[in-house]
mmCIF file of C-alpha atoms in Angstrom:
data_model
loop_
_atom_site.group_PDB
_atom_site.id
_atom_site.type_symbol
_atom_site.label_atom_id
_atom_site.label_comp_id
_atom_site.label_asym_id
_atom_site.label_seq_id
_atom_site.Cartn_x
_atom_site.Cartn_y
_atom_site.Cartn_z
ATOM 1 C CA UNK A 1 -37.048 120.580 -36.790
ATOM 2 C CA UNK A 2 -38.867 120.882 -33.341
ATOM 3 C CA UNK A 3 -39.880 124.446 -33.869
ATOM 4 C CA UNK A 4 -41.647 123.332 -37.187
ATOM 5 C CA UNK A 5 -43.461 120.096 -36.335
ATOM 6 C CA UNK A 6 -44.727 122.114 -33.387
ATOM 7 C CA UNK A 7 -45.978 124.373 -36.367
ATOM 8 C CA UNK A 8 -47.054 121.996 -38.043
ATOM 9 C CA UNK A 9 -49.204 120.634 -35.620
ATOM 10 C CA UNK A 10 -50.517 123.535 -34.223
ATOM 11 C CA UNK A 11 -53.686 123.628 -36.857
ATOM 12 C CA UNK A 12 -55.104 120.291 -35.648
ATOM 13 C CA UNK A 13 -56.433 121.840 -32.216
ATOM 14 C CA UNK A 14 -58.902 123.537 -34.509
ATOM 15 C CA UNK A 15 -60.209 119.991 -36.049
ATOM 16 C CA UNK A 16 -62.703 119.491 -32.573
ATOM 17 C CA UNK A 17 -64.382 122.035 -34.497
ATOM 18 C CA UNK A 18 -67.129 119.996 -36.645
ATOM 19 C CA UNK A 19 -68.456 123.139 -38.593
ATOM 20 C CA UNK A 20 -68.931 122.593 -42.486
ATOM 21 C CA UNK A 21 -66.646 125.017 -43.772
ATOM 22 C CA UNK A 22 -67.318 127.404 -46.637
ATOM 23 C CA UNK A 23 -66.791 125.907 -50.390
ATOM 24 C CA UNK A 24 -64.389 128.935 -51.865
ATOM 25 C CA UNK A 25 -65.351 130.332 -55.146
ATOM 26 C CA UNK A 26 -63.253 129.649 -57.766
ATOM 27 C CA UNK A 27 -60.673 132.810 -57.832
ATOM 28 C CA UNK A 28 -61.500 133.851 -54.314
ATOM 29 C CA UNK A 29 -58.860 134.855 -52.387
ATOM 30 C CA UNK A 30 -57.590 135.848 -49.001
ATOM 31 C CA UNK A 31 -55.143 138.369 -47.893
ATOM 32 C CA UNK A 32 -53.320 139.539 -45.197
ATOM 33 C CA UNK A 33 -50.420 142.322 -44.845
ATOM 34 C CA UNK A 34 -47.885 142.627 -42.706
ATOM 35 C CA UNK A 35 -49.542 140.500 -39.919
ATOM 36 C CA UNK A 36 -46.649 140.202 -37.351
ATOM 37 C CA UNK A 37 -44.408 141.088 -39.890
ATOM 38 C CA UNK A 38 -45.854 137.891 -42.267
ATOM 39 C CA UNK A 39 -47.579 138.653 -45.639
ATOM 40 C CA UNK A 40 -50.097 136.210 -47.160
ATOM 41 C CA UNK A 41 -51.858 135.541 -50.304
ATOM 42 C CA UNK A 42 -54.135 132.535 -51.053
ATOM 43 C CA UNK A 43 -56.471 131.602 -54.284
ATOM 44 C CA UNK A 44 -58.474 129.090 -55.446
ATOM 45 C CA UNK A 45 -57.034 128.300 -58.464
ATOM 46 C CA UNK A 46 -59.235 125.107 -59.679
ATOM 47 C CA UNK A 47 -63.087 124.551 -59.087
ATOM 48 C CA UNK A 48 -62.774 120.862 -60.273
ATOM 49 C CA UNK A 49 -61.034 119.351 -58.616
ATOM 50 C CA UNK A 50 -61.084 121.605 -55.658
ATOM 51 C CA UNK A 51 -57.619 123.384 -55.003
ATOM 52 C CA UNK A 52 -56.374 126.345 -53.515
ATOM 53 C CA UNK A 53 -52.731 127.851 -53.142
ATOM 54 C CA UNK A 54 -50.903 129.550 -50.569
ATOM 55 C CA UNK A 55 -47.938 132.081 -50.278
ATOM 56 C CA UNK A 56 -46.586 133.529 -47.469
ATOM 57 C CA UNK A 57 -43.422 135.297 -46.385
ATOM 58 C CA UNK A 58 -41.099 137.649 -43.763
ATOM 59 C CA UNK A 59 -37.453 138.104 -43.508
ATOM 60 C CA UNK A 60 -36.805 134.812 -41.881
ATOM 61 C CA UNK A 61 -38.966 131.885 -44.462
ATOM 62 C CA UNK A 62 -40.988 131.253 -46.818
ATOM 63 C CA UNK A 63 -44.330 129.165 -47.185
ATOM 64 C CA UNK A 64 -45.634 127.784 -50.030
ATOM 65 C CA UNK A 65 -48.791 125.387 -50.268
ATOM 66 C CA UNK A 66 -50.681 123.634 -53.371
ATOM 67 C CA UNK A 67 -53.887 121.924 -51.049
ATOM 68 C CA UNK A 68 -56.016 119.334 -53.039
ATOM 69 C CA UNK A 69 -57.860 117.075 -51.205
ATOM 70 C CA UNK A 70 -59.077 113.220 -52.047
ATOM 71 C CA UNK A 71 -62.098 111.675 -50.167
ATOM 72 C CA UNK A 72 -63.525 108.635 -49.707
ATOM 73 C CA UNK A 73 -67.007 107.693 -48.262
ATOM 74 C CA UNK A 74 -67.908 105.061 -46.297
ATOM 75 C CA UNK A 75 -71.190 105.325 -45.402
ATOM 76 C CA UNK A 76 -71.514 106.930 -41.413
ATOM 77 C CA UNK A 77 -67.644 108.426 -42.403
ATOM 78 C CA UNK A 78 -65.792 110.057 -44.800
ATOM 79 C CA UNK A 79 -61.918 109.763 -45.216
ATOM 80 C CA UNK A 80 -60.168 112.652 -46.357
ATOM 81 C CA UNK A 81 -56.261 112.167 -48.037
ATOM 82 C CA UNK A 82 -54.513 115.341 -47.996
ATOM 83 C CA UNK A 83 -52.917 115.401 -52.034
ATOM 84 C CA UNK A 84 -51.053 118.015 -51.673
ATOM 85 C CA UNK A 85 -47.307 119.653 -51.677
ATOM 86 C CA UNK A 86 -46.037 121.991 -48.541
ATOM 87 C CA UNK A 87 -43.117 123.567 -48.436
ATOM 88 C CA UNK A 88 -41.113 126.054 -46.047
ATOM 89 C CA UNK A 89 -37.562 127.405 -47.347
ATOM 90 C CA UNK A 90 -35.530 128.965 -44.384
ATOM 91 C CA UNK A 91 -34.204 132.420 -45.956
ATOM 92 C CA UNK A 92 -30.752 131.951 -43.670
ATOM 93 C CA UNK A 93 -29.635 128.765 -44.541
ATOM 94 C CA UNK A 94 -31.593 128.024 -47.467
ATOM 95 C CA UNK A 95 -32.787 125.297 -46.219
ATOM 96 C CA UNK A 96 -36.466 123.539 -47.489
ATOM 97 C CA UNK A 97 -38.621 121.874 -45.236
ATOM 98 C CA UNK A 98 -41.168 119.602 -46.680
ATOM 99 C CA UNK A 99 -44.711 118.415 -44.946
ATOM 100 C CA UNK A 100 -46.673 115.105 -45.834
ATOM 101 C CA UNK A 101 -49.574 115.659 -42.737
ATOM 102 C CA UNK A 102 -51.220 112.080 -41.865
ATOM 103 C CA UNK A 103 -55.023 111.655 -43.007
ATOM 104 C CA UNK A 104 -58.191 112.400 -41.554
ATOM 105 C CA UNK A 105 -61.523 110.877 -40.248
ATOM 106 C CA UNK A 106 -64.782 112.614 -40.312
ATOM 107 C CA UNK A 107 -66.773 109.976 -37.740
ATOM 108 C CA UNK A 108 -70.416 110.257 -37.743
ATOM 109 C CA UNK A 109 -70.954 112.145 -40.472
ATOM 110 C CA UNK A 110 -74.472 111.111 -40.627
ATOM 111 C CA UNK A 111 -75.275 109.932 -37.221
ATOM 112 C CA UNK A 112 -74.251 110.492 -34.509
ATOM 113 C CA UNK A 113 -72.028 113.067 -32.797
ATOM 114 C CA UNK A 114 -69.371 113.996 -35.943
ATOM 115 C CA UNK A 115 -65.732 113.892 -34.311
ATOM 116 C CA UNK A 116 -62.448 113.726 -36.418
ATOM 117 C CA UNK A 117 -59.502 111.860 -35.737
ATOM 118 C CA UNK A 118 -56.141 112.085 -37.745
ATOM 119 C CA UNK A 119 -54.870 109.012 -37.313
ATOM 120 C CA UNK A 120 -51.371 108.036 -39.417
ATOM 121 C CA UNK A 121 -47.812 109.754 -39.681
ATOM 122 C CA UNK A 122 -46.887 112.934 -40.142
ATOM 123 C CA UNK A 123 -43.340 113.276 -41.587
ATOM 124 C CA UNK A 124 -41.377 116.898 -41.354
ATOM 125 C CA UNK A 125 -38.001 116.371 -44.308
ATOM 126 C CA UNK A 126 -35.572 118.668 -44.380
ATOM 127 C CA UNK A 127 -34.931 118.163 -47.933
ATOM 128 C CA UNK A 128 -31.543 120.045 -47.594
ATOM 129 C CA UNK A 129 -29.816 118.031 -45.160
ATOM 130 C CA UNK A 130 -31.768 114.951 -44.781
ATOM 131 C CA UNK A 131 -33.104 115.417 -41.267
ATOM 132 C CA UNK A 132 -36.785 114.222 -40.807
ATOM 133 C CA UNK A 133 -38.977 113.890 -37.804
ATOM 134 C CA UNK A 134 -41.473 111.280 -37.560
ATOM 135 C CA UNK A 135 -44.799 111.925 -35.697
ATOM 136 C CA UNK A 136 -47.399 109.397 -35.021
ATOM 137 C CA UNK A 137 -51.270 110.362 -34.609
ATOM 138 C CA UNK A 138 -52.753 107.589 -32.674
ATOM 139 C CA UNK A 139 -55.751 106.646 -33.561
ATOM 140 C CA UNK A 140 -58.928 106.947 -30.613
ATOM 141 C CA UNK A 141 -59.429 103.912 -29.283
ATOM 142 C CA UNK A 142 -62.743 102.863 -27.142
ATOM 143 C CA UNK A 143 -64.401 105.035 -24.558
ATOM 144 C CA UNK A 144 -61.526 107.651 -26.323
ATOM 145 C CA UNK A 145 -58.666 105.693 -25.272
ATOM 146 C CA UNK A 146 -55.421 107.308 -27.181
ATOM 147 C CA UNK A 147 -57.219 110.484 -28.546
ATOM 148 C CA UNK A 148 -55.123 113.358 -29.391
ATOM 149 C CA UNK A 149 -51.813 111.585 -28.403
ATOM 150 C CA UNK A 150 -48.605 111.656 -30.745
ATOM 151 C CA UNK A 151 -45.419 111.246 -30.278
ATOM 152 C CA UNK A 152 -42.299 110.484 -32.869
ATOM 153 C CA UNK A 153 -38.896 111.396 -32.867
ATOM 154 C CA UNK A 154 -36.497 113.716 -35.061
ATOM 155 C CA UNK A 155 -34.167 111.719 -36.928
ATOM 156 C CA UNK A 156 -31.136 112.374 -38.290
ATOM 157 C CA UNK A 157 -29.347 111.693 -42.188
ATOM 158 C CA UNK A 158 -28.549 108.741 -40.663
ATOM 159 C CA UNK A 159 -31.799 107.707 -39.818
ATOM 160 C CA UNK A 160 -30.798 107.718 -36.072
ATOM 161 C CA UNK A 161 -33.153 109.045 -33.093
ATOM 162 C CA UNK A 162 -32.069 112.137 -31.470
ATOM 163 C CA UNK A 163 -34.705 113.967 -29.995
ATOM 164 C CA UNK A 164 -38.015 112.737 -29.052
ATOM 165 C CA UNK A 165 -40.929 114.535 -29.106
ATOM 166 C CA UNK A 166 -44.618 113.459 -27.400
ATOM 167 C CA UNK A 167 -47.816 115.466 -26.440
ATOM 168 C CA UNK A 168 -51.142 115.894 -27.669
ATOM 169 C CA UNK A 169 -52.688 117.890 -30.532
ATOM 170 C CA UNK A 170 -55.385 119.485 -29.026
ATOM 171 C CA UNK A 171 -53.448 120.718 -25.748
ATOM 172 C CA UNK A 172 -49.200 120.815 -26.100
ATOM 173 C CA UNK A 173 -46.156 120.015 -27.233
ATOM 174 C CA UNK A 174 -42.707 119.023 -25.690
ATOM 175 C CA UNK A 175 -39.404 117.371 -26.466
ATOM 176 C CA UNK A 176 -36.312 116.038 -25.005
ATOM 177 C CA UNK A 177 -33.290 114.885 -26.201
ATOM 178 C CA UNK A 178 -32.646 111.190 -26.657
ATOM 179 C CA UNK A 179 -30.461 108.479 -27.468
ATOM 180 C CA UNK A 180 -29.819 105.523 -30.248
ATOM 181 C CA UNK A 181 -32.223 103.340 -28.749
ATOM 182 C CA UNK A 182 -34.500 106.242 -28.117
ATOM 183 C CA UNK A 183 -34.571 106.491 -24.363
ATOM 184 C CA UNK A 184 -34.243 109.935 -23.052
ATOM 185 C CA UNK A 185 -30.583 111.036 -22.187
ATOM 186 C CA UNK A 186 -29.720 111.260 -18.387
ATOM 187 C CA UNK A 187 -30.019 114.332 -17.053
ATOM 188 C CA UNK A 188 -32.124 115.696 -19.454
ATOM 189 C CA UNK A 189 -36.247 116.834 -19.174
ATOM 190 C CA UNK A 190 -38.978 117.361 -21.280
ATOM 191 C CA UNK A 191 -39.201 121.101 -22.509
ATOM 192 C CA UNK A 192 -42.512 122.366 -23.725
ATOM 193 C CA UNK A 193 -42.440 123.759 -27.077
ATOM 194 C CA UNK A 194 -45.926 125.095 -27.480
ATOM 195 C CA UNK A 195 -49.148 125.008 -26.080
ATOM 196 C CA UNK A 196 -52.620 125.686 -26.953
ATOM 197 C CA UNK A 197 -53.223 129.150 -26.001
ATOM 198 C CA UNK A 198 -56.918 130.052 -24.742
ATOM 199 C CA UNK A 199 -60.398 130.463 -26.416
ATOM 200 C CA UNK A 200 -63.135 132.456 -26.116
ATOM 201 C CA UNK A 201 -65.644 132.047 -23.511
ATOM 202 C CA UNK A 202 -69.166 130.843 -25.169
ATOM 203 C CA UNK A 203 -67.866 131.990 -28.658
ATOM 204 C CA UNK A 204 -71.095 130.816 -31.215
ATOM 205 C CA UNK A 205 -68.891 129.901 -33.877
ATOM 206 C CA UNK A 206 -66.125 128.116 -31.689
ATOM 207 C CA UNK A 207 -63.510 130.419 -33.101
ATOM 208 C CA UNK A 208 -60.034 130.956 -31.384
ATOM 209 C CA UNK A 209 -59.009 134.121 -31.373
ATOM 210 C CA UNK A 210 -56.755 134.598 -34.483
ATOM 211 C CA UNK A 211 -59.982 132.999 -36.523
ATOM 212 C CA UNK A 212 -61.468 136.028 -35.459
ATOM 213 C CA UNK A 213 -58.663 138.120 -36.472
ATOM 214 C CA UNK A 214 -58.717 136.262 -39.612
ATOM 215 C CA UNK A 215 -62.033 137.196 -40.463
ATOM 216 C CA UNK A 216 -61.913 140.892 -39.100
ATOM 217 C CA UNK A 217 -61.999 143.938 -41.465
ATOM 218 C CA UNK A 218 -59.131 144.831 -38.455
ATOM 219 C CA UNK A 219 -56.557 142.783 -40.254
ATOM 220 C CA UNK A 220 -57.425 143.387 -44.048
ATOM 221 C CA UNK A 221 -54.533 145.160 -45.728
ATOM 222 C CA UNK A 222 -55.503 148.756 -47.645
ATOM 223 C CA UNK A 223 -56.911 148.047 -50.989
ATOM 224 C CA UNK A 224 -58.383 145.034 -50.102
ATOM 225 C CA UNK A 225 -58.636 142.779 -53.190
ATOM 226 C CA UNK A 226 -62.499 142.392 -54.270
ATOM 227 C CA UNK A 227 -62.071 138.609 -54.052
ATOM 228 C CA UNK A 228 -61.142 138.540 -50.695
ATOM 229 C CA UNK A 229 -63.448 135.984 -48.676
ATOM 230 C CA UNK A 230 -63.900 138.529 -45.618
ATOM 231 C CA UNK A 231 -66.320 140.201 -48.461
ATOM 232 C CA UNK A 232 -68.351 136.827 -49.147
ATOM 233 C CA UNK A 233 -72.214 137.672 -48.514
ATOM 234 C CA UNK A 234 -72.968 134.674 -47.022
ATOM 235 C CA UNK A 235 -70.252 134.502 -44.725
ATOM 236 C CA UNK A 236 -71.408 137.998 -43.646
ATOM 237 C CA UNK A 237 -75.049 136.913 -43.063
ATOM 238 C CA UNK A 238 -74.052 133.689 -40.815
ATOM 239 C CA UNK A 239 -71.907 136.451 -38.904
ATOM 240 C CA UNK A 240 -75.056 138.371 -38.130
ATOM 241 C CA UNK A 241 -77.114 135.453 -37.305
ATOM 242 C CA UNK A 242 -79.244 135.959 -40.690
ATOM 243 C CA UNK A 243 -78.646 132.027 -41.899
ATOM 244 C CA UNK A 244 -82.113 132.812 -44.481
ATOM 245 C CA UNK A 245 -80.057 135.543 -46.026
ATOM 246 C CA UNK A 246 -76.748 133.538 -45.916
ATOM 247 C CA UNK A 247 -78.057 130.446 -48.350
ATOM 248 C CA UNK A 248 -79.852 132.829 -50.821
ATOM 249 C CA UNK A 249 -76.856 134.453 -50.948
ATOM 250 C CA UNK A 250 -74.495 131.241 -51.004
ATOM 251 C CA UNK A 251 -77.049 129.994 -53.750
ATOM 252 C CA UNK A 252 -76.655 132.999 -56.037
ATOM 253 C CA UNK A 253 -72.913 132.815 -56.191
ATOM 254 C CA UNK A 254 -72.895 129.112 -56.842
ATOM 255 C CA UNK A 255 -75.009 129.761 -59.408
ATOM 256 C CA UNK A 256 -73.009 133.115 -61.124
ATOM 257 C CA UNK A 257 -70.053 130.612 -60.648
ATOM 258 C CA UNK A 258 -71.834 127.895 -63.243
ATOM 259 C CA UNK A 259 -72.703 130.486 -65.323
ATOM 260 C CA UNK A 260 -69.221 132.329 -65.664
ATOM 261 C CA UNK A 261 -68.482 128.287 -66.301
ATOM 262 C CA UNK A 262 -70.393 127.989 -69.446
ATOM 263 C CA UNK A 263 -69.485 131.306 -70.845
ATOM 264 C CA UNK A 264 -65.719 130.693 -70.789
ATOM 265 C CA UNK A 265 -66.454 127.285 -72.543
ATOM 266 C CA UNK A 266 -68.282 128.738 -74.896
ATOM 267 C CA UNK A 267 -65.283 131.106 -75.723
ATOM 268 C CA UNK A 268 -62.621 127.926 -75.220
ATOM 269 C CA UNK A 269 -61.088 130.252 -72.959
ATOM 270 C CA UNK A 270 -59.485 128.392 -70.095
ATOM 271 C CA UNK A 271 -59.588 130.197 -66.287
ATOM 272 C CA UNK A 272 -55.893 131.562 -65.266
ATOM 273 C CA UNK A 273 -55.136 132.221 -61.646
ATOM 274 C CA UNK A 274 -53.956 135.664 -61.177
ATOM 275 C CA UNK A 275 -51.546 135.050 -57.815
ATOM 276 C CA UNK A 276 -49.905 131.104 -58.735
ATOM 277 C CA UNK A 277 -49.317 129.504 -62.342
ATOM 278 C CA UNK A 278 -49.043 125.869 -62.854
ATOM 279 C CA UNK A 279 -45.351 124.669 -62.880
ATOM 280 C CA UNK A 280 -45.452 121.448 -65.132
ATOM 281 C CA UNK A 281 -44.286 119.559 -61.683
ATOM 282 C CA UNK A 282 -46.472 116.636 -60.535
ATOM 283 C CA UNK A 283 -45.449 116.011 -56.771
ATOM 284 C CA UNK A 284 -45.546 112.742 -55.023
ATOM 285 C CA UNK A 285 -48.019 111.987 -51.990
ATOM 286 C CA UNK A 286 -48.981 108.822 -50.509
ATOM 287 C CA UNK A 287 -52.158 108.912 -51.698
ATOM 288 C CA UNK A 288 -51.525 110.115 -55.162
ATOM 289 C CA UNK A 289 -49.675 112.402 -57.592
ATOM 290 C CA UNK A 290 -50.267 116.001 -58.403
ATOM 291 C CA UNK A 291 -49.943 118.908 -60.459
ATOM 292 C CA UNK A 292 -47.832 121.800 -58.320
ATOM 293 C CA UNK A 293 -48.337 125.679 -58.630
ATOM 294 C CA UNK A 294 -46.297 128.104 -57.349
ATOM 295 C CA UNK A 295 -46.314 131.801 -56.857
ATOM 296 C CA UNK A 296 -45.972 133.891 -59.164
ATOM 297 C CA UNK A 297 -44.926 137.000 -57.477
ATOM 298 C CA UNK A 298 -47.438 139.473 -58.798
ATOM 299 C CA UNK A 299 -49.049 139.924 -55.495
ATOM 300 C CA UNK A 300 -46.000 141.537 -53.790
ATOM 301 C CA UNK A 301 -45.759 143.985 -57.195
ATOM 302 C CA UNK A 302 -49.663 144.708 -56.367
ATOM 303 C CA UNK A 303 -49.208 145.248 -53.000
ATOM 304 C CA UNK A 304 -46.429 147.679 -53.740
ATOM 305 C CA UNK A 305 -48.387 149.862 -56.410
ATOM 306 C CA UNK A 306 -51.372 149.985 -53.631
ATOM 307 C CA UNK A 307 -49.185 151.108 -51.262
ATOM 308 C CA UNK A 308 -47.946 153.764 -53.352
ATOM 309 C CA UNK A 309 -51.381 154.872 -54.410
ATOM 310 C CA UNK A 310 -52.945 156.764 -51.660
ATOM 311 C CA UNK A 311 -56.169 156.874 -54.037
ATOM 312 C CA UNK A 312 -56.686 153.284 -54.465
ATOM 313 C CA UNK A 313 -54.952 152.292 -50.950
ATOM 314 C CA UNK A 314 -58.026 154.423 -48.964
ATOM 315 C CA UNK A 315 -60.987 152.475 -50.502
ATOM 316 C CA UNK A 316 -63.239 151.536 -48.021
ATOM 317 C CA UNK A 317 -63.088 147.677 -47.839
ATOM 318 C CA UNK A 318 -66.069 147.228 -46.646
ATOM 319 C CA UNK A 319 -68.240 148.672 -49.393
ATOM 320 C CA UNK A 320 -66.948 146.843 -51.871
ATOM 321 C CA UNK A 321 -69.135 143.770 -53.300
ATOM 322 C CA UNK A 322 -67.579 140.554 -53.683
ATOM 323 C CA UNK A 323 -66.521 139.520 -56.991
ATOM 324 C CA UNK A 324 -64.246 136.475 -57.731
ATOM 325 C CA UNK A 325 -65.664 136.120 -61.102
ATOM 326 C CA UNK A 326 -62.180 137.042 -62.600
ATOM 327 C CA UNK A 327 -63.030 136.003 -65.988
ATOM 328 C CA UNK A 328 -65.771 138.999 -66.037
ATOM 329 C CA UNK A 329 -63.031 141.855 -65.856
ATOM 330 C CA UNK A 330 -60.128 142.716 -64.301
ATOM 331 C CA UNK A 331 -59.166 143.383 -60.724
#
């Protein structure tokens, strides 16, 4: 349960990063093979509301993420409620983990210096065995008292502390084992679990280093899917540095998007992701209920059929145009 709240917690270093992030397309998708021995597949499988899905997978889990998101403004801020259901299944035991992350703050959003904070709980269930760990985010306080600090402890079926865990979200990670009144045991020390590992000097986009990996050509897997976002025009202009170039371009596809839009309404044809399909479920959060997809396990078969085609498995990636528009014709 350490190992995976550490996990868990891991993505919130890159949060100091203020950036607006790129609105995905509806059917865009990401891939990436055999990355350390981990294959992924995301898609964004609704335009409104905004959601995207995620698989991924090796010999040892499995991942699975439906990501909806519920905001609320208020004014100079914006709070964001993640709606949502994550899930890892550990192939071994067959145990399933379950994540509810706490919300988020977007300070300043219109003057000011824009900061977030994720103030709240985050709670880690082992829905198998009825372990959970409990993690608070405390909230920044003045002058930045309290910033980045959490702490919690993992709990057992019982609902009794036995292993604290404190450090901050931005920097590391440690634990140590405690007892029923949630003191640390005698004799035992705090044992770091993970820290942050280093950026870039002067990097322009404040990327760490597996963002860049992320959005390198390097890492795409052969026969890279057309709707993959490392083929997004305007994400390629902002690369270069040509940000004219990167909102005509962001422009157009908004606008092929409204158009592809009308035409399926006019047909009463409703969009169908290609990777996920909608399970009937409705999941639980704290800040609402929603529909959950799941994978559908098509990608793995598509994977398999590139592989095996050395024709359609040496196409070079980056010629190809990007095209989402899934509706249009088939991929």
């Amino acid at each position: 349960m350490v190992y995976a709240t550490s996990w868990a917690v891991t993505i919130y270093f890159a949060y100091q990063r203020t950036w607006k992030p790129f609105n995905p397309i509806l059917g865009e998708t990401y891939e990436m093979a055999n990355h350390l021995g981990i294959n992924f597949i995301s898609e964004q499988v609704s335009h409104h509301p905004p959601m995207s899905c995620g698989h991924a997978e090796n010999e040892h889990f499995t991942y699975d993420v439906t990501s909806k998101l519920r905001t609320k403004f208020l004014g100079n801020s914006l709070d964001v409620y993640p709606v949502g259901r994550t899930r890892v299944t550990l192939k071994r035991t067959g145990e399933v983990l379950d994540l509810v992350p706490p919300p988020t703050k977007v300070n300043n959003l219109i003057f000011g210096r824009t900061w977030l904070d994720s103030p709240g709980e985050m709670v880690m269930s082992n829905l198998t065995t009825g372990d959970k760990v409990v993690l608070y985010f405390h909230p920044c306080g003045w002058f930045g008292a309290g910033r980045y600090e959490v702490d919690g402890y993992v709990y057992n079926k019982d609902e009794e502390p036995k292993i604290l865990i404190t450090g901050k979200w931005n920097n590391s990670l440690s634990y140590q084992p405690c007892d029923i009144e949630g003191e640390p045991l005698p004799g035992t020390e705090l044992k770091e679990v993970w820290k942050v590992t280093e950026m870039p000097e002067n990097d322009k986009f404040q990327y760490t280093y597996f963002a860049h990996k992320l959005n390198s050509f390097d890492t795409a897997p052969r026969g890279l899917l057309p709707s993959d976002s490392r083929l997004r025009p305007d994400r390629s202009a902002l690369e270069l540095g040509d940000l004219n170039k990167a909102g005509v371009e962001k422009t157009r596809m908004e606008e092929k998007q409204r158009a592809e839009k009308r035409q399926r309404e006019s047909l009463k044809q409703e969009f169908t992701p290609r990777w996920f399909r909608l399970t009937g479920d409705v999941t639980s959060t704290p800040w609402g209920d929603m529909e959950v997809y799941e994978y559908n396990g098509k990608y793995a078969e598509h994977r398999s059929r590139i592989e095996a085609s050395p024709s359609e498995a040496d196409i070079d990636s980056k010629s190809q145009a990007f095209k989402p528009w899934q509706f249009e014709s088939e991929i």
